[in-house]
Tab-separated table of C-alpha atoms in Angstrom:
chain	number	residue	atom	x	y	z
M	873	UNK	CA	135.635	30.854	-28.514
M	874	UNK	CA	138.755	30.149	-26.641
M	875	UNK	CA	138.289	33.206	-24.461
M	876	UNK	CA	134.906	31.282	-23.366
M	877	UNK	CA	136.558	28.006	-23.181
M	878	UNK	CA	139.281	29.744	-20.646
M	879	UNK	CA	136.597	31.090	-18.527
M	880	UNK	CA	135.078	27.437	-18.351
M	881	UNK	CA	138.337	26.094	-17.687
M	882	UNK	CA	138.738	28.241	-15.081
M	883	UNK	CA	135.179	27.635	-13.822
M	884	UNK	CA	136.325	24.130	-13.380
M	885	UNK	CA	139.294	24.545	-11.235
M	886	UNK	CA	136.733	26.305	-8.763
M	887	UNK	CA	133.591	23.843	-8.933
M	888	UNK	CA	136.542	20.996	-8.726
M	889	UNK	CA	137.146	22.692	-4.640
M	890	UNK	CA	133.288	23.462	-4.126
M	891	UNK	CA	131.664	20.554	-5.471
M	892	UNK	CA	130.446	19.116	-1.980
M	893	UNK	CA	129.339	22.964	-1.109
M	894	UNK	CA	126.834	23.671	-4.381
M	895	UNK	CA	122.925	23.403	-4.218
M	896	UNK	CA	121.624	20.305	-5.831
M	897	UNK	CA	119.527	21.897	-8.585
M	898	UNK	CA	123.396	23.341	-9.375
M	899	UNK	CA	124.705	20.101	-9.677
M	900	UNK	CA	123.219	19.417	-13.421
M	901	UNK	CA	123.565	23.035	-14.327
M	902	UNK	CA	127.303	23.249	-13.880
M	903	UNK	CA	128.391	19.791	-14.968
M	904	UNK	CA	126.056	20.670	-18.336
M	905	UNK	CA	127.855	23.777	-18.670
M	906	UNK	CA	131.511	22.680	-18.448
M	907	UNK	CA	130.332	19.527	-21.021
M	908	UNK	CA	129.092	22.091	-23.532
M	909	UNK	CA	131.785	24.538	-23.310
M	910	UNK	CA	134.156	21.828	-23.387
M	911	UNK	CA	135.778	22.913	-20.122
M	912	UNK	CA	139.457	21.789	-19.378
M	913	UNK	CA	139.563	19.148	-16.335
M	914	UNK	CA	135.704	18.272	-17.218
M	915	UNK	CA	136.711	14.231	-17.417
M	916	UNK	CA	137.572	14.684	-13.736
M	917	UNK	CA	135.094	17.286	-12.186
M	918	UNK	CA	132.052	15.843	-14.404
M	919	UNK	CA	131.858	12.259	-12.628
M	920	UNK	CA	132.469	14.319	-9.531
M	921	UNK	CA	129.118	16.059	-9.837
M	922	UNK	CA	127.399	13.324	-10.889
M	923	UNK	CA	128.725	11.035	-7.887
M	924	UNK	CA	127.457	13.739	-5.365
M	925	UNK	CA	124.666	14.321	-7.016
M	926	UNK	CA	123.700	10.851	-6.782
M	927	UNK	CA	124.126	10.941	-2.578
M	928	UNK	CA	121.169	13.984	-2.884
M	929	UNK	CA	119.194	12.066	-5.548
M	930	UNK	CA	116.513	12.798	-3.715
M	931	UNK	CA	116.571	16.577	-4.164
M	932	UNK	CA	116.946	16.366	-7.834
M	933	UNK	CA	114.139	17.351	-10.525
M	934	UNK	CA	114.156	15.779	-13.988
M	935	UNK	CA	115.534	18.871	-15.381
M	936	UNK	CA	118.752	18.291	-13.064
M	937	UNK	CA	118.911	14.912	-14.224
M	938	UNK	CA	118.691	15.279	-18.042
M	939	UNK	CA	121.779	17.984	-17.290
M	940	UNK	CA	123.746	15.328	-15.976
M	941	UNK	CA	123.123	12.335	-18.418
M	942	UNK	CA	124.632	14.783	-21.411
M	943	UNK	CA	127.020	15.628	-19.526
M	944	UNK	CA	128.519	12.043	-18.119
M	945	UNK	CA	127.601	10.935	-21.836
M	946	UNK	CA	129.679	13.696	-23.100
M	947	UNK	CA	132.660	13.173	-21.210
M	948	UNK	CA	132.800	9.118	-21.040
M	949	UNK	CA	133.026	8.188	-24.599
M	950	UNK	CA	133.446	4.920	-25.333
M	951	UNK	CA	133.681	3.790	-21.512
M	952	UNK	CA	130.462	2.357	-21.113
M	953	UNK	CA	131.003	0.571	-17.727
M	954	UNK	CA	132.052	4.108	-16.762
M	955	UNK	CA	128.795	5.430	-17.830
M	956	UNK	CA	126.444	2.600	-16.498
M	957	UNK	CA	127.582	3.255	-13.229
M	958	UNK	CA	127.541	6.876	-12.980
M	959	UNK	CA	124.018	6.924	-14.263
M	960	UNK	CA	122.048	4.414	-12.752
M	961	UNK	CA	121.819	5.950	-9.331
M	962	UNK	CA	119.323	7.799	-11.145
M	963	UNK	CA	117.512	5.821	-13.433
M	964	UNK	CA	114.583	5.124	-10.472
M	965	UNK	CA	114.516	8.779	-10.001
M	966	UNK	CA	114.246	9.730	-13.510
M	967	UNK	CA	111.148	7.091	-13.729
M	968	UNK	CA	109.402	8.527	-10.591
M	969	UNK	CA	110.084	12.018	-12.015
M	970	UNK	CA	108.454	10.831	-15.409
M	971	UNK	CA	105.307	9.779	-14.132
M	972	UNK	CA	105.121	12.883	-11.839
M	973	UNK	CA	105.089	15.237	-14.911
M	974	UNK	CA	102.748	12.604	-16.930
M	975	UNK	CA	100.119	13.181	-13.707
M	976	UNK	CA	100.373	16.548	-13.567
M	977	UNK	CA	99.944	16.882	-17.503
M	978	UNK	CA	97.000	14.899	-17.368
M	979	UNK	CA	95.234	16.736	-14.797
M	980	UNK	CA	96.257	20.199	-15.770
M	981	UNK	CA	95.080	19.124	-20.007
M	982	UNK	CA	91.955	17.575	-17.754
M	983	UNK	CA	90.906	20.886	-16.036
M	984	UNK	CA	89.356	22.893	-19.271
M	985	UNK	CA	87.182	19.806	-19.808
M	986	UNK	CA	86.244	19.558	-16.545
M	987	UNK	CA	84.803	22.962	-16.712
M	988	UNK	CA	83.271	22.970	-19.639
M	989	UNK	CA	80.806	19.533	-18.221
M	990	UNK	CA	80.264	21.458	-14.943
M	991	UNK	CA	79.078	24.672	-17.160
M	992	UNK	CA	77.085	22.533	-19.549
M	993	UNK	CA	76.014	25.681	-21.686
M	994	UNK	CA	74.519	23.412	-24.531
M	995	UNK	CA	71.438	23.168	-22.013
M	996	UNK	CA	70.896	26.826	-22.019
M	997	UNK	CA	72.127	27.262	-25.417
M	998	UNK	CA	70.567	24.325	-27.485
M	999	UNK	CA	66.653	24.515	-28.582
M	1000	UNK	CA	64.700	21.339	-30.140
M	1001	UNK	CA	64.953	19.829	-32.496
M	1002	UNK	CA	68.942	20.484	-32.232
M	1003	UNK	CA	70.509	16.737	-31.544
M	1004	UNK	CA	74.016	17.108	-33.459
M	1005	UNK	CA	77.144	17.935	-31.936
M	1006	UNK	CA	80.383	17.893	-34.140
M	1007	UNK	CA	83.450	17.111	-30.922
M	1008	UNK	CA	86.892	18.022	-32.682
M	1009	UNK	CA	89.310	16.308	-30.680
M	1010	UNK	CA	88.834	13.315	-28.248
M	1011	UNK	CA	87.086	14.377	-24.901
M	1012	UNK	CA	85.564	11.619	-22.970
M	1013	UNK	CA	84.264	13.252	-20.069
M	1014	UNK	CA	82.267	15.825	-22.098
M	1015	UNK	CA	81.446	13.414	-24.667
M	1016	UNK	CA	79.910	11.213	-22.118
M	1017	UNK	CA	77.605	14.262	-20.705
M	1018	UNK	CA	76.862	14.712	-24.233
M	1019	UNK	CA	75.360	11.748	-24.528
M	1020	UNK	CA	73.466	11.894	-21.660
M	1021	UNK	CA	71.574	14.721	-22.872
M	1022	UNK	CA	70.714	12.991	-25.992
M	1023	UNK	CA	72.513	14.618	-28.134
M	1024	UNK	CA	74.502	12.733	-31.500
M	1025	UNK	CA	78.347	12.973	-32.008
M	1026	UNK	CA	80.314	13.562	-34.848
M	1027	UNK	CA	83.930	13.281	-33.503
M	1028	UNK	CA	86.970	14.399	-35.561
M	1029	UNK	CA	90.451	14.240	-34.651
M	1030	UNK	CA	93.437	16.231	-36.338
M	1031	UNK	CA	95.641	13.069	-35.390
M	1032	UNK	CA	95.435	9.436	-34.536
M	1033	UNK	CA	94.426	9.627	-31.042
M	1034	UNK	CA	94.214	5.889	-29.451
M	1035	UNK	CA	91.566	3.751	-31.569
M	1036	UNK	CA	90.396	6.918	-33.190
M	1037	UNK	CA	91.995	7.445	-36.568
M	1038	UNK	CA	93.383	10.940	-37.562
M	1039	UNK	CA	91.602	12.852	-40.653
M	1040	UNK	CA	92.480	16.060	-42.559
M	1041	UNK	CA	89.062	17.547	-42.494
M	1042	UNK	CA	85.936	16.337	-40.262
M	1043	UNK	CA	83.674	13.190	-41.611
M	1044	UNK	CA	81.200	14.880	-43.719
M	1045	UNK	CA	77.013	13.748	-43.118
M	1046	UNK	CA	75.232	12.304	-45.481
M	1047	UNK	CA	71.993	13.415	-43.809
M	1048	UNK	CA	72.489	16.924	-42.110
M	1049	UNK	CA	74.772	19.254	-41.151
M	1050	UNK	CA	75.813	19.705	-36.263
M	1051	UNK	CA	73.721	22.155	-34.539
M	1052	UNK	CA	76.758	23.171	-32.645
M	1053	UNK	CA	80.786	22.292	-31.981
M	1054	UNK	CA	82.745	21.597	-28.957
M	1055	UNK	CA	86.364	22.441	-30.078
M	1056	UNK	CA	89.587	22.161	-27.656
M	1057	UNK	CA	91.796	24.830	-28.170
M	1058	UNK	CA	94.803	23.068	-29.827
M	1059	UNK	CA	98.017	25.276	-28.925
M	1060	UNK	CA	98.642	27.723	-31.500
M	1061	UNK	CA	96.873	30.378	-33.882
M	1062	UNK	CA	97.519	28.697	-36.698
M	1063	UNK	CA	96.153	25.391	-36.046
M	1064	UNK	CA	93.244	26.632	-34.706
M	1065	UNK	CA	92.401	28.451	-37.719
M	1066	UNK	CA	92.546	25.204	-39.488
M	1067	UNK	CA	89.954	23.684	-36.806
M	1068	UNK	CA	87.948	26.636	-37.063
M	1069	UNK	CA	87.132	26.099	-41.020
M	1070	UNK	CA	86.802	22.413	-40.725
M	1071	UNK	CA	84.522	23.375	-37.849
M	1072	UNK	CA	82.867	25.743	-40.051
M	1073	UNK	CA	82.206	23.540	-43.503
M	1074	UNK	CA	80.409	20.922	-40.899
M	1075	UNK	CA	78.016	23.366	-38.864
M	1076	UNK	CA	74.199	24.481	-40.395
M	1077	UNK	CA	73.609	28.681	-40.202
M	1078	UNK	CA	72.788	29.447	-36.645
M	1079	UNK	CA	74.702	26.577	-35.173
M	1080	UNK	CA	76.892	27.122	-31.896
M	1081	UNK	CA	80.689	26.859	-31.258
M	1082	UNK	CA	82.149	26.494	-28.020
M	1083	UNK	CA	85.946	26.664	-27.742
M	1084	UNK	CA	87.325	25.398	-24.337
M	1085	UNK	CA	90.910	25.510	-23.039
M	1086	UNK	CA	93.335	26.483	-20.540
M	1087	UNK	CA	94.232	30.010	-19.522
M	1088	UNK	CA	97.743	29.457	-19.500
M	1089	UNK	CA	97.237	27.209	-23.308
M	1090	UNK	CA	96.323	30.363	-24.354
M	1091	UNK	CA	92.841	30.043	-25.218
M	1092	UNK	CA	92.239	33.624	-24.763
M	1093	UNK	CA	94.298	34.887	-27.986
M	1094	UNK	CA	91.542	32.877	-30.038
M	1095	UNK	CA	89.369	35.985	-30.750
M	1096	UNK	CA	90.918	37.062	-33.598
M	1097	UNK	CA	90.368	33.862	-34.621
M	1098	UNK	CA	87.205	33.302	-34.730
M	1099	UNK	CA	86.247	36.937	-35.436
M	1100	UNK	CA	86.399	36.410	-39.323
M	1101	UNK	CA	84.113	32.770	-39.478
M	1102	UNK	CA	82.017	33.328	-36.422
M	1103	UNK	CA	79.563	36.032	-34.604
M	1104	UNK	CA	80.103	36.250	-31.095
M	1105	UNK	CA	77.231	37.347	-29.278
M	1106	UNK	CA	78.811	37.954	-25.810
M	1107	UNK	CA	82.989	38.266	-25.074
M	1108	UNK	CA	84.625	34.864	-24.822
M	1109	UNK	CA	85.789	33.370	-21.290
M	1110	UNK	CA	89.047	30.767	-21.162
């Protein structure tokens, strides 16, 4: 609205006197907000941010940065020279920040796994002459312990997952039927519902499911879930 756009305009004048003063998590925040309101003055206080953000690179997160690319794209247009040089102070940055958050994704989507091999309650769980698992999903580290124990897999993944090719529903036996499932909670309600039948169709009478996740994936919303396909003997743990 233009009463908006006057506020932002206004906004402007002030950043355009504080710029050297504001934190540098602001930086991107501000400069993204006059972009998208379409600020007056944001040709001129834009590359301003982005020039002081660049002396405090350091302090930036990747959130800061992707702020400021929109908004130096936004307000350079067809000046690419213009662009190149506003931006690449931050390129390194913004490929040190990547592999940061690539790290920490792996580890924290490597935890549930973890725990599930260090808890190993197949061995417990399991009686002869049970030797099939069915693994939906890929999950080396478990699928190696797996293996260890003796025990066959079946693996089935939703979606192409490196040399693994993705399938609808899980490879059906010839032969027999898993004696139990290892099944990474995938997200959402709905797709695990999906998992949970394909599961199902592939696992004799009596067989065991384990589902395994993160706390914070929600994995402990997947009661109501399972409650229609499966009989839970004891309350499930994330």
């Amino acid at each position: 609205s233009k009463r908006l756009r006057r506020v932002a305009s206004a906004l402007a004048a002030q950043v355009s006197e504080a710029v050297d003063r504001l934190d540098p998590q602001d930086l991107g925040l501000v400069a993204w907000a006059l972009a998208s309101l379409g600020a007056d003055g944001r040709e001129e206080v834009v590359p301003r941010l982005a020039a002081r953000a660049s002396e405090v690179a350091a302090d930036l997160t990747w959130w800061s940065i992707a702020h400021l690319e929109y908004s130096v794209r936004s307000v350079s247009g067809e000046d690419q020279s213009s662009l190149e040089r506003l931006l690449q102070p931050f390129v390194p940055l913004a490929v040190a920040q990547e592999a940061k958050v690539r790290h920490a994704s792996a580890a924290f989507h490597a935890e549930a796994e973890a725990a599930m091999v260090v808890a190993a309650p197949w061995r417990r769980a399991l009686k002869p002459p049970a030797k099939r698992a069915l693994v939906v999903g890929r999950a080396r580290a478990l699928q190696k312990a797996l293996l260890s124990d003796g025990l066959e897999q079946v693996t089935w993944c939703r979606f192409a997952d490196g040399g693994v090719d993705g399938a609808a529903w899980p490879p059906e036996s010839e032969d027999e039927l898993c004696d139990c499932c290892f099944l990474r909670y995938p997200g959402s309600g709905d797709s695990l519902e999906l998992l949970l039948h394909g599961a199902a169709s592939r696992l004799r009478d009596g067989g065991r499911l384990w589902v395994y996740g993160h706390i914070q994936e929600g994995v402990m919303g997947a009661r109501s879930a399972l409650a229609p396909l499966f009989h839970m003997t004891r309350k499930p743990y994330g």
